[in-house]
mmCIF file of C-alpha atoms in Angstrom:
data_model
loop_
_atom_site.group_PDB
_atom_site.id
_atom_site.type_symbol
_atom_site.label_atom_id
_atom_site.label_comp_id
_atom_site.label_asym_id
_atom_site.label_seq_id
_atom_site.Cartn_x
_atom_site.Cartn_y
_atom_site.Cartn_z
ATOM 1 C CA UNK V 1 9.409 12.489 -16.305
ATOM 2 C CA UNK V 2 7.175 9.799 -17.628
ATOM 3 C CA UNK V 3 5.498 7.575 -14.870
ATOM 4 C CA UNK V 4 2.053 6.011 -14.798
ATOM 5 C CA UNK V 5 1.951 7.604 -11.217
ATOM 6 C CA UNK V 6 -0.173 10.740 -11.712
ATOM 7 C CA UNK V 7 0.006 11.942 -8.426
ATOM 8 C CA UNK V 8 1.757 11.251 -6.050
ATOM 9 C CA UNK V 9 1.127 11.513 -2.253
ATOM 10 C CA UNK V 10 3.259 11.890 0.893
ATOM 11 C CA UNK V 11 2.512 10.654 3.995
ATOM 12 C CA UNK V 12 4.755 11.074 7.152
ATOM 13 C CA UNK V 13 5.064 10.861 10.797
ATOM 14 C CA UNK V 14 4.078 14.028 12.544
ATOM 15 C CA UNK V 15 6.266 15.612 15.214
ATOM 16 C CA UNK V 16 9.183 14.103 13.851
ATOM 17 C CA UNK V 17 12.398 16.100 12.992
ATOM 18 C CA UNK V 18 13.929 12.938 10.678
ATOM 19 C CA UNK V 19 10.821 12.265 8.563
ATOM 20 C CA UNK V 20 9.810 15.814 8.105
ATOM 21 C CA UNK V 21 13.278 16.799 6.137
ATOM 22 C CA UNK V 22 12.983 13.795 4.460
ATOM 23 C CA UNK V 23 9.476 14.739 3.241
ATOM 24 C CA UNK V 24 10.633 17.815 2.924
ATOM 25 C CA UNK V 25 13.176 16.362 -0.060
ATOM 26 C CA UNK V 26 11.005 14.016 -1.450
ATOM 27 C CA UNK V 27 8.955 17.045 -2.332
ATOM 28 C CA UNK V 28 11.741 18.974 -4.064
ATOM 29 C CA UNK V 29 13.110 15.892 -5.478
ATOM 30 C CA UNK V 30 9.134 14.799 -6.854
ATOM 31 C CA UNK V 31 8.279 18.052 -7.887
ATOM 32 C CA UNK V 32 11.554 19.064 -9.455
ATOM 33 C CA UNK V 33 10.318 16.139 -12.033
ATOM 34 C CA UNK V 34 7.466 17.545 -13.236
ATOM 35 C CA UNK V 35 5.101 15.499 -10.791
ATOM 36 C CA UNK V 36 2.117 15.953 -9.042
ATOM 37 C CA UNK V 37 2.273 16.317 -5.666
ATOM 38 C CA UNK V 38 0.014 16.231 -2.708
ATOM 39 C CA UNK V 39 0.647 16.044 0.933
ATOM 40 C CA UNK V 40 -1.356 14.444 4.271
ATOM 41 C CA UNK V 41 -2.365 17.613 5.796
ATOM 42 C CA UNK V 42 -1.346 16.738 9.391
ATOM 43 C CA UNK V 43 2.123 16.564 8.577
ATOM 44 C CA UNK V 44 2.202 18.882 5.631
ATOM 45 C CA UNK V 45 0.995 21.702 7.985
ATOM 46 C CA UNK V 46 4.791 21.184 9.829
ATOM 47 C CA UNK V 47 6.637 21.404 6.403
ATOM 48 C CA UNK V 48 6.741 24.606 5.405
ATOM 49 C CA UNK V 49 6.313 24.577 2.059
ATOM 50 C CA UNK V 50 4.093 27.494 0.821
ATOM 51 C CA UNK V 51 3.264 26.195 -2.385
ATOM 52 C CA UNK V 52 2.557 21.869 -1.120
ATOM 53 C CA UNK V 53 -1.286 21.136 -1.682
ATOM 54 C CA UNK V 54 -2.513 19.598 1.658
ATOM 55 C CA UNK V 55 -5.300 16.956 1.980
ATOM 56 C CA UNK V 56 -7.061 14.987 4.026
ATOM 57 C CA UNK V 57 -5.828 11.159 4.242
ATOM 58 C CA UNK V 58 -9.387 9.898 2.383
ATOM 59 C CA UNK V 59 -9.119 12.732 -0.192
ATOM 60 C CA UNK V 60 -5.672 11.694 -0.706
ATOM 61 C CA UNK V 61 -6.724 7.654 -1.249
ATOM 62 C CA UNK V 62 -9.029 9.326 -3.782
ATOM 63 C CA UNK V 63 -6.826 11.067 -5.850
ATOM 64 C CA UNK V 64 -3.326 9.845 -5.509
ATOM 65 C CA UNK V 65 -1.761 6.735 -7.955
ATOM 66 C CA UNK V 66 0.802 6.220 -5.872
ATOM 67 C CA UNK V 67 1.839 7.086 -1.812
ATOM 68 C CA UNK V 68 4.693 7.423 -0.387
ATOM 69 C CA UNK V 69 4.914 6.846 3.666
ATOM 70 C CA UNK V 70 7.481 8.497 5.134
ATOM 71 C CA UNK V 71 8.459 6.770 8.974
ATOM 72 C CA UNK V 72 7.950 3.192 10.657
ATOM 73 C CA UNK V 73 5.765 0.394 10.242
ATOM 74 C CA UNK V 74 3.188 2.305 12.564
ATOM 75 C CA UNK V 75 2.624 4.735 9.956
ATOM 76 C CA UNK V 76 2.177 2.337 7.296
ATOM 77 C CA UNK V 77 -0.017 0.209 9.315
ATOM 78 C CA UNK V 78 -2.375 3.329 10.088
ATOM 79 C CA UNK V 79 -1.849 4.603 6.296
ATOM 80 C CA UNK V 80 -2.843 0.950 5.230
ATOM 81 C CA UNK V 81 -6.300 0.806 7.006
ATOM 82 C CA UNK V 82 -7.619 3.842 5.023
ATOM 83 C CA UNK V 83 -5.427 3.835 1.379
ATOM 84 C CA UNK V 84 -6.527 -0.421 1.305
ATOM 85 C CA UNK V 85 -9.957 0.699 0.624
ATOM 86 C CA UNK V 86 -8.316 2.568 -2.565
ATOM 87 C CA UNK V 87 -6.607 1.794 -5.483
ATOM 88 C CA UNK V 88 -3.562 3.524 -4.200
ATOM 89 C CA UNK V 89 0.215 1.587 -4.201
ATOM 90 C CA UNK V 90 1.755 2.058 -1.469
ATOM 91 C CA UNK V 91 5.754 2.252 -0.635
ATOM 92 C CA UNK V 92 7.854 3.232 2.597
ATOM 93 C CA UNK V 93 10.815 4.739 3.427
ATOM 94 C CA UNK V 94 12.225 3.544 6.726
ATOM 95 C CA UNK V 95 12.411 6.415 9.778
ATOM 96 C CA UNK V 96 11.510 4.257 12.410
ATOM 97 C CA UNK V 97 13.412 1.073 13.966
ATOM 98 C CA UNK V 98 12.836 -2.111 12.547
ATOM 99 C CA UNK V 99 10.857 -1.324 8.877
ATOM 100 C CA UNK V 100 10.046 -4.444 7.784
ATOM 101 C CA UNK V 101 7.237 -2.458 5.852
ATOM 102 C CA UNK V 102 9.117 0.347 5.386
ATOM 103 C CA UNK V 103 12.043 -0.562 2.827
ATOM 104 C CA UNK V 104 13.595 1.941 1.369
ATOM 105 C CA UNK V 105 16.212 4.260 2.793
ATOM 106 C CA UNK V 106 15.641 7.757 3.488
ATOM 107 C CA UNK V 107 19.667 8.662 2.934
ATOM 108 C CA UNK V 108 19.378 7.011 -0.239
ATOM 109 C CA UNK V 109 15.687 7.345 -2.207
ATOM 110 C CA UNK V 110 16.629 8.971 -5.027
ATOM 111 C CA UNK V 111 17.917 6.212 -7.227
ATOM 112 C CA UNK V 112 14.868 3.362 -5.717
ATOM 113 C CA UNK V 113 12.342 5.789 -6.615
ATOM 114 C CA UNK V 114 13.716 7.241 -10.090
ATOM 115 C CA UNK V 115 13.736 3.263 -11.129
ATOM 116 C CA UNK V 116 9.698 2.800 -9.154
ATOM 117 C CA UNK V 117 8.564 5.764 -10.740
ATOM 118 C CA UNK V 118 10.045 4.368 -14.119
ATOM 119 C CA UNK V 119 7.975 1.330 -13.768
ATOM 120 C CA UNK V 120 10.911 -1.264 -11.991
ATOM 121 C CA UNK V 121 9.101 -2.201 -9.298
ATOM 122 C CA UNK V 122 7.453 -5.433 -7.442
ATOM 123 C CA UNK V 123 4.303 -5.695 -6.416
ATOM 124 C CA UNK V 124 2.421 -6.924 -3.538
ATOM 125 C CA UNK V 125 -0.502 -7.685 -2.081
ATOM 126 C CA UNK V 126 -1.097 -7.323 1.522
ATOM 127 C CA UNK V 127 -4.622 -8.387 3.425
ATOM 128 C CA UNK V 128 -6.163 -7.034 6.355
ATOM 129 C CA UNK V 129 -8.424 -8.196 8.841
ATOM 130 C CA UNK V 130 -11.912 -7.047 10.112
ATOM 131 C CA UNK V 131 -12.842 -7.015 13.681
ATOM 132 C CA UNK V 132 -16.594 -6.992 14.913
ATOM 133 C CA UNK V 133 -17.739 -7.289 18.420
ATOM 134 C CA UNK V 134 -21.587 -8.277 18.071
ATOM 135 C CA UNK V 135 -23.393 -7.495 21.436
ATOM 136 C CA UNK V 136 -26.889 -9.479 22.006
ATOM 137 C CA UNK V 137 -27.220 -10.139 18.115
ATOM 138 C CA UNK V 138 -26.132 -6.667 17.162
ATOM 139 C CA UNK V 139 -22.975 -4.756 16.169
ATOM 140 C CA UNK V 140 -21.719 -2.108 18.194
ATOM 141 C CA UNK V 141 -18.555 -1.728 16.945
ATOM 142 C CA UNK V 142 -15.516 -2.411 14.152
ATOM 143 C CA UNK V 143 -12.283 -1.758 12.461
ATOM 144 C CA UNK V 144 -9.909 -3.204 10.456
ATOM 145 C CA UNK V 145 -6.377 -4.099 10.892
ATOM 146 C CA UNK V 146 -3.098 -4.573 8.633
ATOM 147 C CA UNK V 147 -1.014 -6.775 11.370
ATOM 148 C CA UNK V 148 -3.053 -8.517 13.822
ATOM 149 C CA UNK V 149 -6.239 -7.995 16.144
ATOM 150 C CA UNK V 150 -5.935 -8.682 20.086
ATOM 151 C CA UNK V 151 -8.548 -9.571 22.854
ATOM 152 C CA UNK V 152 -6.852 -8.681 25.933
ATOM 153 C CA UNK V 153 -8.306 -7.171 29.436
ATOM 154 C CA UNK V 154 -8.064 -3.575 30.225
ATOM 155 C CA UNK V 155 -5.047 -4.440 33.062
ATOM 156 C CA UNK V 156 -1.843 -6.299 32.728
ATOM 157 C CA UNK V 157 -1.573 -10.151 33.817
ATOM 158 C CA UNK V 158 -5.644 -10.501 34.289
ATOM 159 C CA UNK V 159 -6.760 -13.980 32.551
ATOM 160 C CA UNK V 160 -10.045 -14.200 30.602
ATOM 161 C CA UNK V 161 -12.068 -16.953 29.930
ATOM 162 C CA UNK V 162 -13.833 -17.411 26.389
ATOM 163 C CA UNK V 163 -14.391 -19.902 23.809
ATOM 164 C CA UNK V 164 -13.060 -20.121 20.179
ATOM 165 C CA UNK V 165 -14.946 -21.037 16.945
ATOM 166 C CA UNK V 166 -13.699 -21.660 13.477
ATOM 167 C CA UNK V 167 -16.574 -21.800 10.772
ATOM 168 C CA UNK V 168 -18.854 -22.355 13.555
ATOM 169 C CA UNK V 169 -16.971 -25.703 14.444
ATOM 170 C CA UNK V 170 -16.196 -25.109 18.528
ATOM 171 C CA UNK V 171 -12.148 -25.115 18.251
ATOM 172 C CA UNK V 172 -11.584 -25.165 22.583
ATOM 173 C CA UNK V 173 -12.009 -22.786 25.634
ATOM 174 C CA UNK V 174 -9.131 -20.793 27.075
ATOM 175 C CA UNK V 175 -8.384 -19.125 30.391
ATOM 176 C CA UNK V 176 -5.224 -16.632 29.042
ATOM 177 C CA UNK V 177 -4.627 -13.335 29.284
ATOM 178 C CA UNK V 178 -6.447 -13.272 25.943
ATOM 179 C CA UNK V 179 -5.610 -14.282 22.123
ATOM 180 C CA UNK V 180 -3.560 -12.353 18.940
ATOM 181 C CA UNK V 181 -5.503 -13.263 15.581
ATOM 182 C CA UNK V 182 -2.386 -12.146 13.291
ATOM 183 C CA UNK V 183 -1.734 -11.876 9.340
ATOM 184 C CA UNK V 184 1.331 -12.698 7.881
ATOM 185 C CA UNK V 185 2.368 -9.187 8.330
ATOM 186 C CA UNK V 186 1.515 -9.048 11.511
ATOM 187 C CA UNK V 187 3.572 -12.844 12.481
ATOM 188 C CA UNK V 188 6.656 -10.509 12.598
ATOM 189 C CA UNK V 189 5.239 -8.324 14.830
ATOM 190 C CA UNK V 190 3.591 -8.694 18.579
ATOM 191 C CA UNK V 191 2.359 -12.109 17.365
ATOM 192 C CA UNK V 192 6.340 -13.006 17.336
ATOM 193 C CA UNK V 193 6.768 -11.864 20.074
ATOM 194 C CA UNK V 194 4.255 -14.208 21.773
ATOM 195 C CA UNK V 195 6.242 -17.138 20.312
ATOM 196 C CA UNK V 196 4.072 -17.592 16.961
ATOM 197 C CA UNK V 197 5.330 -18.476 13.682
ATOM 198 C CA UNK V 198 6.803 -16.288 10.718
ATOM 199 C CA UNK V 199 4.373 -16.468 7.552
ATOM 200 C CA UNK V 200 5.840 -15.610 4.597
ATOM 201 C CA UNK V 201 3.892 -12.559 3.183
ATOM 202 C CA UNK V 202 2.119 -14.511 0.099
ATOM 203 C CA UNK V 203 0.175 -17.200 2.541
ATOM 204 C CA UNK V 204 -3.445 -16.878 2.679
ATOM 205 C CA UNK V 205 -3.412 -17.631 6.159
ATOM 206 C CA UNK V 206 -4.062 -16.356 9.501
ATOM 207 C CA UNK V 207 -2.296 -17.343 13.016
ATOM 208 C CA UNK V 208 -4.062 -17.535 16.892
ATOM 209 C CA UNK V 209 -1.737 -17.180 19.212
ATOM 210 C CA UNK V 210 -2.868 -17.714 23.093
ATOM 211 C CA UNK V 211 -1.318 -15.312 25.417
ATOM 212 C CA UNK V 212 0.173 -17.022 28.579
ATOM 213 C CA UNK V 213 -2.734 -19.556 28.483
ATOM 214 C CA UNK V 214 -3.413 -21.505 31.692
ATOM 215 C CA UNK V 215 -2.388 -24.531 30.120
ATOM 216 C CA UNK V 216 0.712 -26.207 28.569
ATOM 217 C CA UNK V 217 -0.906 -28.041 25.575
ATOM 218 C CA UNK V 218 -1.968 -24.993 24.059
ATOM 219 C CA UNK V 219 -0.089 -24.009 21.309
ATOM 220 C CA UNK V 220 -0.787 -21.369 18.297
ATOM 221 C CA UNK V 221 -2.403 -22.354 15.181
ATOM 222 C CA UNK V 222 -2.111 -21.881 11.671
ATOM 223 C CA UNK V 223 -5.686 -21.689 9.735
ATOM 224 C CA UNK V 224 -7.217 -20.215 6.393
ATOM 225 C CA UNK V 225 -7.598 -17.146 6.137
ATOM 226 C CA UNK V 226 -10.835 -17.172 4.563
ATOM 227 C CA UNK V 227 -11.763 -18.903 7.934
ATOM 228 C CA UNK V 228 -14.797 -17.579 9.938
ATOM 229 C CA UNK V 229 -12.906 -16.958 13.307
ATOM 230 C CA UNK V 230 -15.949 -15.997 16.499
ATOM 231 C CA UNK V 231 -14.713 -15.760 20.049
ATOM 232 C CA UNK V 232 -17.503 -15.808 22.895
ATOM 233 C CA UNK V 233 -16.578 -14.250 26.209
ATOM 234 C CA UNK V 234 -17.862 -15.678 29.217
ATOM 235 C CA UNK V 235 -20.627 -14.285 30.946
ATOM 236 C CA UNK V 236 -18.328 -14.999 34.186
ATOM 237 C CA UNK V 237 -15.372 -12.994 33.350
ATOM 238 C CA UNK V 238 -15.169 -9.704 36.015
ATOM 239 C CA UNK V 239 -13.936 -7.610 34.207
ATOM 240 C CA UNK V 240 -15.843 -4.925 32.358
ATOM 241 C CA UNK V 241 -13.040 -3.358 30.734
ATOM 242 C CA UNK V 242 -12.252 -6.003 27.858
ATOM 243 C CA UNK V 243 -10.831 -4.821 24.584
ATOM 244 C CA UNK V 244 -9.660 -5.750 21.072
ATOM 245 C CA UNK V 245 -7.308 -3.720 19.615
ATOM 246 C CA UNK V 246 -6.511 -3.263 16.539
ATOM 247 C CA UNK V 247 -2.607 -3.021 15.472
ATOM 248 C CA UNK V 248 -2.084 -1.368 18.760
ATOM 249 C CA UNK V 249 -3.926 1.935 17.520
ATOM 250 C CA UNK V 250 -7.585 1.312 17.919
ATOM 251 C CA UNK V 251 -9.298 -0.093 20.558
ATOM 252 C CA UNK V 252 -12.960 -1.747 20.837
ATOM 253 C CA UNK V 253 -14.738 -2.042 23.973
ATOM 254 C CA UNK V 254 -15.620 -5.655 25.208
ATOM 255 C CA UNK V 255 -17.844 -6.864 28.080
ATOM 256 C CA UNK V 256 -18.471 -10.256 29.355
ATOM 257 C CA UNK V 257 -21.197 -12.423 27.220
ATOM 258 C CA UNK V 258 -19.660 -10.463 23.595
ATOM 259 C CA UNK V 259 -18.886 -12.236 20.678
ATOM 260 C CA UNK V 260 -16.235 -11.043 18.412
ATOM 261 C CA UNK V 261 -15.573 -11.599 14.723
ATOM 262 C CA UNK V 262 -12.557 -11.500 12.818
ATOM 263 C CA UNK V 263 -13.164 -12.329 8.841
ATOM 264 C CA UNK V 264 -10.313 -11.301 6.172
ATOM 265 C CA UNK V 265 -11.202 -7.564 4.927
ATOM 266 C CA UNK V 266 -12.271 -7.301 1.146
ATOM 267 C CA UNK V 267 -9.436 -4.640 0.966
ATOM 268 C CA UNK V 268 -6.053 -5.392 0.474
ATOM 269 C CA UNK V 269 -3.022 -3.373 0.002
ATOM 270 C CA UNK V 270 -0.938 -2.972 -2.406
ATOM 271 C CA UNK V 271 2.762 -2.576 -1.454
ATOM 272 C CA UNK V 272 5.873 -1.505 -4.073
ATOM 273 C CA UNK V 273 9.153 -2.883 -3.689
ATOM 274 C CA UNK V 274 12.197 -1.534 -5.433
ATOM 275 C CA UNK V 275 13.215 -4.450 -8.129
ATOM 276 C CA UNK V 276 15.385 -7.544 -5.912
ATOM 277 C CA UNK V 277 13.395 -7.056 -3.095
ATOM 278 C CA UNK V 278 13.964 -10.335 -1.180
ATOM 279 C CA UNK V 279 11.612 -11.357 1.720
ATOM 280 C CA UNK V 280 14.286 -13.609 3.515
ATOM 281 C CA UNK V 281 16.792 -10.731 3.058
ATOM 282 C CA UNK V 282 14.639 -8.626 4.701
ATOM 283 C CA UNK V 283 13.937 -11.022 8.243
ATOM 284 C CA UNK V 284 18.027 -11.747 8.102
ATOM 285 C CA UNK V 285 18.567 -8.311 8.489
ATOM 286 C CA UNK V 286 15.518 -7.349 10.962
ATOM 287 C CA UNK V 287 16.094 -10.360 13.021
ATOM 288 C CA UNK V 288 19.838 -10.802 13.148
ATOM 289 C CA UNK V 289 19.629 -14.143 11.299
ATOM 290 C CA UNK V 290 23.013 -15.517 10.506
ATOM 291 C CA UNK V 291 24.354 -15.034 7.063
ATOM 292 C CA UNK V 292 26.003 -17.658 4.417
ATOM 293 C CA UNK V 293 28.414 -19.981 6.162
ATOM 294 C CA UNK V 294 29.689 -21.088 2.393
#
């Protein structure tokens, strides 16, 4: 078959029965057209497949055109903090619950991906974030994230005092239980949950959302996301056991007196979409919006 994807990478969720026999046919179905295939060793190493080539995530950002992730939006999420920093694209096929990143359907890939591979395909262009917590004028530690970055305590329900700055412009103080800096990825995520607003995926913008602040006029915010965004913890919070976490998966450690910084990543990622791909569709179906009336 004639693609402009060289080779072609799979990516999956490991320890899962589902994902693994559909990686397992993706394979067949891949390599039965003449492609180039490579596999994330983790996963690969439950396949079976005597003949797969198995590589490390960063060797397969290196080498592969294109990547196919094979689960929920956790896996893209993780796959999307290492293949952004590559010229990889990117597309999923949905084995986990809601897949908003994740659109294709594992049941049903052959026909999506005969047309991708032919070059019928959207494109887009996801950002991340970058989260640095800067203790006494020096960085101790940082990460990136596809969906949103979180200051919370180490416990449940244990408010935190700190102060928020945009460009270097003081914004206010809080007393929560701590603050969700979220992409537009991320505003149908945990950020949603927290009652912030749905940004359609094309914004350059980034939302704060409070959580359970100790005040009612606090609401979240919309800002650029080219934005400078520093938060200062108090030197009076207790707690020792801060953190910022990163779309759930990574965690930084925070103590009292840290600044963190969250800046938009130079790496974006670059997601397919099988031709018709409709944003709106997508939250309609994912959310249980109502359809037409007329």
């Amino acid at each position: 078959m004639e693609t402009d994807f060289n080779t072609i990478a799979l990516i999956g969720k490991p320890d899962h029965q589902g994902a693994n026999q559909t990686l397992v046919a993706l394979y067949r179905y891949l390599a039965g057209l003449g492609l180039n295939v490579v596999i994330e060793r983790r996963v690969g190493e439950q396949l079976g497949l005597a003949d797969a080539e198995l590589l490390e995530m960063v060797e397969l950002g290196e080498r592969a055109d294109l990547a196919i992730v094979v689960g929920g939006d956790g896996n893209m999420l993780g796959s999307a903090r290492v293949l952004s920093r590559f010229d990889v694209a990117v597309v999923g096929v949905n084995r986990g619950n809601l897949g908003f990143l994740t659109d294709i359907s594992p049941d049903s890939f052959e026909q999506p991906l005969e047309r991708l591979l032919a070059g019928d395909y959207q494109t887009e262009h996801r950002f991340l974030l970058e989260a640095q917590v800067h203790r006494h004028g020096q960085l101790k530690a940082s990460n990136t994230a596809m969906n949103e970055a979180v200051l919370h305590p180490g416990k449940i329900a244990h408010m935190i005092e700190f102060e928020v700055y945009i460009n270097g412009h003081f914004m206010y103080s809080q007393r929560a239980d701590g603050m969700i800096v979220a992409t537009p990825t991320g505003s149908t995520a945990y950020s949603l949950s927290a009652g912030g607003p749905i940004l359609t995926p094309n914004l350059n913008a980034i939302t704060l959302v409070p959580m359970f602040p100790h005040t009612l006029s606090c609401r979240p915010i919309v800002i650029d996301a080219d934005a400078q965004i520093k938060m200062v913890l108090s030197p009076a919070n207790k707690s020792e056991h801060m953190l910022v976490s990163c779309d759930g998966h990574v965690s930084l450690a925070v103590q009292p007196g840290d600044e963190i910084h969250i800046n938009k990543s130079p790496h974006r990622l670059k997601l397919l979409h099988p031709r018709g791909h409709s944003y709106f569709e997508v939250l309609r179906s994912k959310l249980g919006w109502g359809s037409k009336l007329f």
